[in-house]
mmCIF file of C-alpha atoms and ligand atoms in Angstrom:
data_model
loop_
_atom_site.group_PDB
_atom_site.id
_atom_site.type_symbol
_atom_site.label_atom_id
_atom_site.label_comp_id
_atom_site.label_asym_id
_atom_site.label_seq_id
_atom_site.Cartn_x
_atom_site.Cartn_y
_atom_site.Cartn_z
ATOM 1 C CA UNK A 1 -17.022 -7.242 -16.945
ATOM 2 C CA UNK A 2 -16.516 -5.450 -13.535
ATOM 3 C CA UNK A 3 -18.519 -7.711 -11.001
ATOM 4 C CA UNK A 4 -16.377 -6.650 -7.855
ATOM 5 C CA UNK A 5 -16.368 -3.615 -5.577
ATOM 6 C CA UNK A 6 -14.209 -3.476 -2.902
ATOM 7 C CA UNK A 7 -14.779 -0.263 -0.186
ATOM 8 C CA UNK A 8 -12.112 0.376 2.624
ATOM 9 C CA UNK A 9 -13.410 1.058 5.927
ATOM 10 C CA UNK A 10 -11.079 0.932 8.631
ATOM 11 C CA UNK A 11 -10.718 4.456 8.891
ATOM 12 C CA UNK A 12 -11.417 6.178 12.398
ATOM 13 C CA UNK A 13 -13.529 9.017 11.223
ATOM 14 C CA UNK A 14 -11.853 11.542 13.577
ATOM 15 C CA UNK A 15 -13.225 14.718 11.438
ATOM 16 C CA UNK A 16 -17.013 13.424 12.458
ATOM 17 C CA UNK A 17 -15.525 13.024 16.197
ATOM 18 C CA UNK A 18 -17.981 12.609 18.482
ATOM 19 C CA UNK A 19 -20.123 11.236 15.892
ATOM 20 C CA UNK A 20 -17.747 8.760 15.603
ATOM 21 C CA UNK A 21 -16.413 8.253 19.043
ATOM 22 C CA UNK A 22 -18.160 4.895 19.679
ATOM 23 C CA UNK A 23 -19.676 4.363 16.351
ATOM 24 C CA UNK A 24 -18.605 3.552 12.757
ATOM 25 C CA UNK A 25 -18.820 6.660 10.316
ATOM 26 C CA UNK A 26 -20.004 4.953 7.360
ATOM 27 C CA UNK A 27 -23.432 3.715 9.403
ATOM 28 C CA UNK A 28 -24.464 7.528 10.380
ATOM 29 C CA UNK A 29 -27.752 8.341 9.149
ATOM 30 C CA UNK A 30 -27.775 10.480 6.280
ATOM 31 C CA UNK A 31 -31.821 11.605 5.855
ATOM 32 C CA UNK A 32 -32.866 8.425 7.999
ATOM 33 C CA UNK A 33 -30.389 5.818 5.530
ATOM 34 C CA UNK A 34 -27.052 4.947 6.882
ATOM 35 C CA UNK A 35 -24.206 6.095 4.598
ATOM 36 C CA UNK A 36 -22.861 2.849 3.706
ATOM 37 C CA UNK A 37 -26.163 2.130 2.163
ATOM 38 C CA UNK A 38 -25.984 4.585 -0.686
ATOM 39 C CA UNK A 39 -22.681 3.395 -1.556
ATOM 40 C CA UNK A 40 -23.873 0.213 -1.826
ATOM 41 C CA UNK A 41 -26.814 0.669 -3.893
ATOM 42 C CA UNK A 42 -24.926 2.589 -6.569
ATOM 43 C CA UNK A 43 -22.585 -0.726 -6.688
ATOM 44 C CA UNK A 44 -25.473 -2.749 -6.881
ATOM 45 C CA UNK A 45 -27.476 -0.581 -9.600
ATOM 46 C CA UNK A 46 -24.007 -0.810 -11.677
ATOM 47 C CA UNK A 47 -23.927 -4.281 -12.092
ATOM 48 C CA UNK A 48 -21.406 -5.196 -9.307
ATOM 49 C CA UNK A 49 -21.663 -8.991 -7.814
ATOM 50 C CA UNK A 50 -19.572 -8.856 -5.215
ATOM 51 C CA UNK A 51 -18.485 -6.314 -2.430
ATOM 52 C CA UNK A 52 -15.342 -6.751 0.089
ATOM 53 C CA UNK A 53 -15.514 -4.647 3.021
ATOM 54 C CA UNK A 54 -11.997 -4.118 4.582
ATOM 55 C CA UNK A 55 -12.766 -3.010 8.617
ATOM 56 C CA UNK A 56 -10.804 -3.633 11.658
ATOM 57 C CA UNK A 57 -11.571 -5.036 14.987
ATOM 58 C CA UNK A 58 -12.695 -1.555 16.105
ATOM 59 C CA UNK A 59 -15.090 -1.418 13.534
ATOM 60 C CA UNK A 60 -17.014 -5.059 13.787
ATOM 61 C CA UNK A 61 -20.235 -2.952 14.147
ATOM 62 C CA UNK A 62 -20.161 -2.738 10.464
ATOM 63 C CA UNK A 63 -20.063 -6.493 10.241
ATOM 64 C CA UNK A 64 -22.559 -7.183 13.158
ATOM 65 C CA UNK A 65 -25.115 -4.638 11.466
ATOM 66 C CA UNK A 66 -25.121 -7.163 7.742
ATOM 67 C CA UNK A 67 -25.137 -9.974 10.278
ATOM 68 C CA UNK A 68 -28.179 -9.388 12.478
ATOM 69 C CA UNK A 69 -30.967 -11.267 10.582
ATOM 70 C CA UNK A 70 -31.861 -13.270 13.763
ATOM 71 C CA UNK A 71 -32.717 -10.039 15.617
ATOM 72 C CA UNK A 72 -34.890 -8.890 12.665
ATOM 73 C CA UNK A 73 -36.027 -12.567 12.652
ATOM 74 C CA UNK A 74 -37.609 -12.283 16.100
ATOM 75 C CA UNK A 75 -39.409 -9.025 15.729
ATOM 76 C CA UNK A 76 -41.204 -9.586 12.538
ATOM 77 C CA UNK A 77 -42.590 -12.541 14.026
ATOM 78 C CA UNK A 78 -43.781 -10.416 16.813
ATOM 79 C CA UNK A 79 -44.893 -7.962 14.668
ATOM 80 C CA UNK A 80 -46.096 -7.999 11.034
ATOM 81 C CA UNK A 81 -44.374 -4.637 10.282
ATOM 82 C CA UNK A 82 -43.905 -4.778 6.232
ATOM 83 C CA UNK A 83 -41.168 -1.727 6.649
ATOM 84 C CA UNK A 84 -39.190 -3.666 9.071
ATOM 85 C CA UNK A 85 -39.765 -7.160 6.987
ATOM 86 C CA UNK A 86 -38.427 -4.663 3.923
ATOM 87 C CA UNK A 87 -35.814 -3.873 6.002
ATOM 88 C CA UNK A 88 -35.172 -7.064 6.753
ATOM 89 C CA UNK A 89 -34.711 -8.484 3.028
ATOM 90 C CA UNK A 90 -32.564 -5.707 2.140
ATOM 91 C CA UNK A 91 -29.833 -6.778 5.125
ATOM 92 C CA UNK A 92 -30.314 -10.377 3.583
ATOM 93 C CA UNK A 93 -29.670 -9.457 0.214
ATOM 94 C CA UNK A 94 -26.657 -7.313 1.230
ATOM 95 C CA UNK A 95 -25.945 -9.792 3.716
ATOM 96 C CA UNK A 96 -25.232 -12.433 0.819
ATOM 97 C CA UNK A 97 -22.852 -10.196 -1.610
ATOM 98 C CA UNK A 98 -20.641 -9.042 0.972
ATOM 99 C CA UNK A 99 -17.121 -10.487 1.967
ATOM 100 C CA UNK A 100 -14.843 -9.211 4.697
ATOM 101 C CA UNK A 101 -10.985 -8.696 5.236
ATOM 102 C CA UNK A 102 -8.997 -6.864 8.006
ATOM 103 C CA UNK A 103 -7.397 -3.801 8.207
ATOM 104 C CA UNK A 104 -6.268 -3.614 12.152
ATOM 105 C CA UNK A 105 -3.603 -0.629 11.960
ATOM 106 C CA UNK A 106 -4.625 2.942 10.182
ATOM 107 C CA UNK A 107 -1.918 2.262 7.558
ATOM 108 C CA UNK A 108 -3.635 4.189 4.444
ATOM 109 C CA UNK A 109 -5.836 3.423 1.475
ATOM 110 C CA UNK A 110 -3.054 1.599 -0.546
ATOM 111 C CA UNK A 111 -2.697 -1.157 2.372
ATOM 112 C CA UNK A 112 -6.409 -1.194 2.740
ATOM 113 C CA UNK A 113 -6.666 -2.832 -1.457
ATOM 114 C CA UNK A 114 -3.340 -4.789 -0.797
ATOM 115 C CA UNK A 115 -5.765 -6.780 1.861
ATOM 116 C CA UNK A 116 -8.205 -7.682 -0.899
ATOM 117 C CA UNK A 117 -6.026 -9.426 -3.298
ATOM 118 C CA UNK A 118 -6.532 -13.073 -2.881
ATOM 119 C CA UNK A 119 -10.150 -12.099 -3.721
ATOM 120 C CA UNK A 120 -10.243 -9.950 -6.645
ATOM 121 C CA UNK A 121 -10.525 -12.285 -9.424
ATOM 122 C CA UNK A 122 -10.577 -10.405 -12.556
ATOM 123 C CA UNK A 123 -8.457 -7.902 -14.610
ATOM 124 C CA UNK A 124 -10.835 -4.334 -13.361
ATOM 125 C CA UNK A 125 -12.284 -4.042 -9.739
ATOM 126 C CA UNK A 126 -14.225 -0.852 -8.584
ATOM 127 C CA UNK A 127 -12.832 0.553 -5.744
ATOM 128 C CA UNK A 128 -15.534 3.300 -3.832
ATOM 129 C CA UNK A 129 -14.869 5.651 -0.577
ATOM 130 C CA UNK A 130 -17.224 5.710 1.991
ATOM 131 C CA UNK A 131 -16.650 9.468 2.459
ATOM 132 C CA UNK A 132 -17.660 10.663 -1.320
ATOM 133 C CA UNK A 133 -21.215 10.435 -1.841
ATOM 134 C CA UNK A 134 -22.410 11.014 -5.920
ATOM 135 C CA UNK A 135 -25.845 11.827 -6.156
ATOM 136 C CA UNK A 136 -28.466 12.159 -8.988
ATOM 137 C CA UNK A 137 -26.596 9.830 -11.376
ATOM 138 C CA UNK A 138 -24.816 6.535 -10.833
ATOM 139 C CA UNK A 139 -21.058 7.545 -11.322
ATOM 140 C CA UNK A 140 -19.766 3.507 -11.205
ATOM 141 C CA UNK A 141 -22.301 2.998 -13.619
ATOM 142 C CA UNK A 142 -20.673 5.430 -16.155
ATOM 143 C CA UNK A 143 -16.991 4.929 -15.412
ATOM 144 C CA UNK A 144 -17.482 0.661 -16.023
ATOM 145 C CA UNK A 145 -19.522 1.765 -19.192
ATOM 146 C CA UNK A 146 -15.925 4.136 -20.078
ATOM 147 C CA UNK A 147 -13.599 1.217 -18.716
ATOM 148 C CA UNK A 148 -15.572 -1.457 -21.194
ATOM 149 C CA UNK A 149 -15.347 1.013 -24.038
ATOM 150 C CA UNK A 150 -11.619 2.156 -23.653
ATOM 151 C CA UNK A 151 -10.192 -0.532 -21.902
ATOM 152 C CA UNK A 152 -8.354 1.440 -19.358
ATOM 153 C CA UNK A 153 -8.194 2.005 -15.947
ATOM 154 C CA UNK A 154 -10.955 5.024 -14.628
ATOM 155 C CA UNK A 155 -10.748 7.821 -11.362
ATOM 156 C CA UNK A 156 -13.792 10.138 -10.864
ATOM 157 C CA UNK A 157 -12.937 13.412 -11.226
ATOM 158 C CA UNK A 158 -13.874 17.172 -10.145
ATOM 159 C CA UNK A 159 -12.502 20.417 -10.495
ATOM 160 C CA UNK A 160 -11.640 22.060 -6.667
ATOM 161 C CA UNK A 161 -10.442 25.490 -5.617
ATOM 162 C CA UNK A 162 -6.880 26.101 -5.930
ATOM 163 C CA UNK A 163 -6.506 27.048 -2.563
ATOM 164 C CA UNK A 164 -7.582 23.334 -1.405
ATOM 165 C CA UNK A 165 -5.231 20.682 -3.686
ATOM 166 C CA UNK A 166 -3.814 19.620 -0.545
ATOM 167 C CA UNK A 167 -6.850 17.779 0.636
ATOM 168 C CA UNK A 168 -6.633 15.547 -2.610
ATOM 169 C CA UNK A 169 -5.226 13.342 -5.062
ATOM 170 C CA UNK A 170 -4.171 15.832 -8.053
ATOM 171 C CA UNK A 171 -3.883 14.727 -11.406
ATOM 172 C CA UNK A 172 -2.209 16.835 -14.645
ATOM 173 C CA UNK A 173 -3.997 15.792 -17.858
ATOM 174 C CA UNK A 174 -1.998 14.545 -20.786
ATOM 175 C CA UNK A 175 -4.613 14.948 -23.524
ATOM 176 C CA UNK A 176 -9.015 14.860 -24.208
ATOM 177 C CA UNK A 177 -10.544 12.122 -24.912
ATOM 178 C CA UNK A 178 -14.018 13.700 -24.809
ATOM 179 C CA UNK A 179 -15.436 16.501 -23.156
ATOM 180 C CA UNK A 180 -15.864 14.572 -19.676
ATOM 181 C CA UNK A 181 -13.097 12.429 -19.652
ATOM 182 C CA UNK A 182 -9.406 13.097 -19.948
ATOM 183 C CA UNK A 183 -5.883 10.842 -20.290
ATOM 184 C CA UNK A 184 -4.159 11.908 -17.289
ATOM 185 C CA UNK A 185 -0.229 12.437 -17.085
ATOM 186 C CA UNK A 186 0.361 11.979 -13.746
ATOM 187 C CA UNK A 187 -0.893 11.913 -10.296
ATOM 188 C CA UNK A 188 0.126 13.301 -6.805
ATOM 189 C CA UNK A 189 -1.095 12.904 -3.412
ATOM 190 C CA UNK A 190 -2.324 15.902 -1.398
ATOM 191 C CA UNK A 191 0.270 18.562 -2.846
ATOM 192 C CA UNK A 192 1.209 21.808 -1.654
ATOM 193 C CA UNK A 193 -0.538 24.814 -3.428
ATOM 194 C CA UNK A 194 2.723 25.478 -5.309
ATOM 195 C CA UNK A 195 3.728 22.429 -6.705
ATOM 196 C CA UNK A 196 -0.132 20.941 -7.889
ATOM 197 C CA UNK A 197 -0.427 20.450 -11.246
ATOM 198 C CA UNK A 198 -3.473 21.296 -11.727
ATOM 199 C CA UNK A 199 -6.673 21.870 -9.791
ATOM 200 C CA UNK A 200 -8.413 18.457 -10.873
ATOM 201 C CA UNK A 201 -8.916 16.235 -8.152
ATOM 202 C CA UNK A 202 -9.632 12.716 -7.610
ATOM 203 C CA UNK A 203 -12.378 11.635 -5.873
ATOM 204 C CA UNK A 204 -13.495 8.727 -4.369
ATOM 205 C CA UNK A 205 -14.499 6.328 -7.162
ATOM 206 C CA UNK A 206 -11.634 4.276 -9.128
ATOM 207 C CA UNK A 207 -11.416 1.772 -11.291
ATOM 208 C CA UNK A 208 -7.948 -0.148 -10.659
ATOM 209 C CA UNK A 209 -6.587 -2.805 -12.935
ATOM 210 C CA UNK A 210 -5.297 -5.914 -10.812
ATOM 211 C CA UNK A 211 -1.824 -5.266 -11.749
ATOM 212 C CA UNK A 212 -1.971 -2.316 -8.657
ATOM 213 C CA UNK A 213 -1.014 -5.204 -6.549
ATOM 214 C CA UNK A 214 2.395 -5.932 -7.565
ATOM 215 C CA UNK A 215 3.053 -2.408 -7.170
ATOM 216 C CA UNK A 216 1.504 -1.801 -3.827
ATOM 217 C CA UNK A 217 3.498 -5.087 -1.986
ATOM 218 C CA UNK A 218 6.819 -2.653 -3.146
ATOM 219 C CA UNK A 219 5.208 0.757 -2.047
ATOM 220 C CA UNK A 220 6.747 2.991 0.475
ATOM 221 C CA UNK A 221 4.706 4.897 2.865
ATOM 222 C CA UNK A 222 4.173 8.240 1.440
ATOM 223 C CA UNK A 223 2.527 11.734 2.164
ATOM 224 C CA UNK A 224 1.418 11.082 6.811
ATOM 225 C CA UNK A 225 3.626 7.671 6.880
ATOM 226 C CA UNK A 226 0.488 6.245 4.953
ATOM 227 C CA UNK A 227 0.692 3.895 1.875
ATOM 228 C CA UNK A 228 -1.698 5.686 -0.809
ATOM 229 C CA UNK A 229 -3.069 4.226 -3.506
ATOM 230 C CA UNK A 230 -2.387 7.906 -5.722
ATOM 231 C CA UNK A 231 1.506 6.260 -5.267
ATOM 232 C CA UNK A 232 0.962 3.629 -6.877
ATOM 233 C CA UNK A 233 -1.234 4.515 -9.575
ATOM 234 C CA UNK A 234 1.594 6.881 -9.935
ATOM 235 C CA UNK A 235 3.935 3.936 -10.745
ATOM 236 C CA UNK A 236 1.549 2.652 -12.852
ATOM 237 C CA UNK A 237 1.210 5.392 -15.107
ATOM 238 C CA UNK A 238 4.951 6.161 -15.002
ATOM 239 C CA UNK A 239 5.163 2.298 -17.108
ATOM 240 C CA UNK A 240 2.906 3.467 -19.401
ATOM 241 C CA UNK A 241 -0.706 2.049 -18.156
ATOM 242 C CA UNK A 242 -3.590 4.244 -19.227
ATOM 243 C CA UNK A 243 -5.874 6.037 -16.137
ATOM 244 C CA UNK A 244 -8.821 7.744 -17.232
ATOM 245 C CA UNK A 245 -10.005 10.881 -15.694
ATOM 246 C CA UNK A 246 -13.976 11.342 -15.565
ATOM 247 C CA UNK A 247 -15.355 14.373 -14.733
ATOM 248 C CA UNK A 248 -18.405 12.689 -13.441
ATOM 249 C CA UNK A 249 -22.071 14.116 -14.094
ATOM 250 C CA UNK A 250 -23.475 13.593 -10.460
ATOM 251 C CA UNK A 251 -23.478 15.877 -7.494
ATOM 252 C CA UNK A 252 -20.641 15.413 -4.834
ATOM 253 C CA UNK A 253 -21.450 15.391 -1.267
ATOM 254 C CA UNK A 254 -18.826 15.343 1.261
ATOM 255 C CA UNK A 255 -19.564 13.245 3.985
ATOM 256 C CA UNK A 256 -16.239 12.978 5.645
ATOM 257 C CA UNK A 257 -16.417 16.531 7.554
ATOM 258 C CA UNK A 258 -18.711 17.527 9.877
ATOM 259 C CA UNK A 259 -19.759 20.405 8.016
ATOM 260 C CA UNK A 260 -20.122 18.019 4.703
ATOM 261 C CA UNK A 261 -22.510 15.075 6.801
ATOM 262 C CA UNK A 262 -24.747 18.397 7.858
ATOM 263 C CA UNK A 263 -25.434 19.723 4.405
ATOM 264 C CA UNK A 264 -25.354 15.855 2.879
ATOM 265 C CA UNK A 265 -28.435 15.034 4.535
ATOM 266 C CA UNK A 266 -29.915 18.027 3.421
ATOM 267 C CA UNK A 267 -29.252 17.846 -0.231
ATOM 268 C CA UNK A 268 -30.395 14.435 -0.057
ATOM 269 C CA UNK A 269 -34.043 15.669 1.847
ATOM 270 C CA UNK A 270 -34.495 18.201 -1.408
ATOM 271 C CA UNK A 271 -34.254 14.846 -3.561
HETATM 272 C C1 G1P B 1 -8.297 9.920 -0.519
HETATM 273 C C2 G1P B 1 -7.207 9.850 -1.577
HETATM 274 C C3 G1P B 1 -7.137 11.176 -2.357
HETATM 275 C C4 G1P B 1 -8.503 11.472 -2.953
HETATM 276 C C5 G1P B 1 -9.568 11.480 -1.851
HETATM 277 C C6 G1P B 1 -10.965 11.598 -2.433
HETATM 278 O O1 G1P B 1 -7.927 10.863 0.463
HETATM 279 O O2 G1P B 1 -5.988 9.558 -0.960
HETATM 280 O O3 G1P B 1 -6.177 11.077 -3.375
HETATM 281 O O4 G1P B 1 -8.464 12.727 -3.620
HETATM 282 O O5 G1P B 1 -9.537 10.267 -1.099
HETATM 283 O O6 G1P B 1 -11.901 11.740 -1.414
HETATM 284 P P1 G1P B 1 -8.573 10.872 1.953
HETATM 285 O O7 G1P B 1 -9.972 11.417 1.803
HETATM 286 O O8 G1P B 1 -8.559 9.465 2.425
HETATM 287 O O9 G1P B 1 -7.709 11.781 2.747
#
């Protein structure tokens, strides 16, 4: 039912600076795997088909590591390695799932899906940040199992401390549905402490129906002069489409922050 996953990566990583200075976030080893990978073999393990990256020029690396097959080609006939010819199938078989649109100005996560839209081709897509890393159970896995059950749109979810809302997407809950997933009222982008609703957050896993489109081409820039998908969602709910709020069974690792890509590789080392 949901065979596409679409991940934005344009970003410019500036909270893993230098890390990042000359190299693409989302390909920093995390316990000796890039980052990327992870994401990519939850989407897999979930049943998705199809994977759009959205990069800019500055971050071609990401394109050129997918794309390197003839490098791999020449070692392994050097040199029988089986990890490297492992290695090797696993860039092929990403290699042949993965799609690519541009994203050349920083203009926020909203603009980033607006550039996938000639591809999506049915109702649901999955839409996964790079910087939210769910470990010890599949969380796309669950929330397509909730979308194909309730027929509604899905956000991972996680309660934060009050004195942080303004790092995330905060969402007031209408009513339960069960005791890990909620109807939510309404959503808002990074809000001060005073005016959150709540203290549930949204984290980096959604499932958007295709009708976000029409209302991201009419978005305004929002919260930094960015265009955010939380807006539009917004809009959606406000006409009466149904987003799902799963608090989500995994552990979260943030690998955005410096501090977060420390302790993620060591979580994932105790695994
Ligand atoms: C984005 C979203 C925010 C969400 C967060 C989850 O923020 O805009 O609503 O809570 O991801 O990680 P960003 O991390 O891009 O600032």
């Amino acid at each position: 039912m949901i065979k596409q996953a679409i991940i934005p990566l344009a970003g410019l990583g500036t909270r893993l600076l230098p890390l990042t200075s000359v190299f693409a976030k989302e390909l920093l080893p995390i316990n000796g795997k890039p980052g990327l990978e992870y994401i990519l073999d939850e989407c897999v393990e979930a049943g998705i088909e199809e994977i759009i990256f959205i990069i800019s020029k500055k971050k071609k690396m990401i394109k050129n590591y997918f794309y390197n097959d003839s490098f791999y080609k020449k070692i392994i006939k050097k040199k029988k390695d089986p990890r490297i010819i492992n290695e090797y199938k696993k860039i092929l078989k990403y290699k042949k799932i993965i799609k690519f649109v541009y994203q050349n100005k920083p203009l926020g996560t909203g603009d980033a899906v607006l550039r996938t839209e000639k591809l999506i081709k049915d109702k649901y897509f999955l839409m996964l940040l790079p910087d939210d890393l769910i470990i010890k159970k599949n969380c796309s896995k669950d929330m397509i199992k909730i979308c194909k059950k309730q027929k509604t749109s899905v956000m991972a979810s996680m309660k934060v401390s009050k004195s942080n809302v303004s790092r995330w997407g905060i969402f007031s809950i209408n009513r339960k549905i069960d005791k890990n997933n909620f109807l939510i009222k309404d959503v808002i982008e990074k809000p001060s402490i005073i005016s959150a609703p709540s203290n549930n957050a949204v984290i980096g896993r959604y499932i958007l129906p295709k009708s976000i489109f029409k209302k991201l081409k009419k978005q305004k820039p929002g919260k930094g002069g960015e265009i955010h998908i939380t807006d539009s969602i917004r809009e959606l709910i406000k006409d009466g489409k149904k987003f799902i709020g799963h608090k989500f069974l995994g552990k979260y690792l943030d690998c955005g922050s410096l501090n977060g890509y420390i302790k993620s590789g060591i979580e994932i080392s105790k695994l």
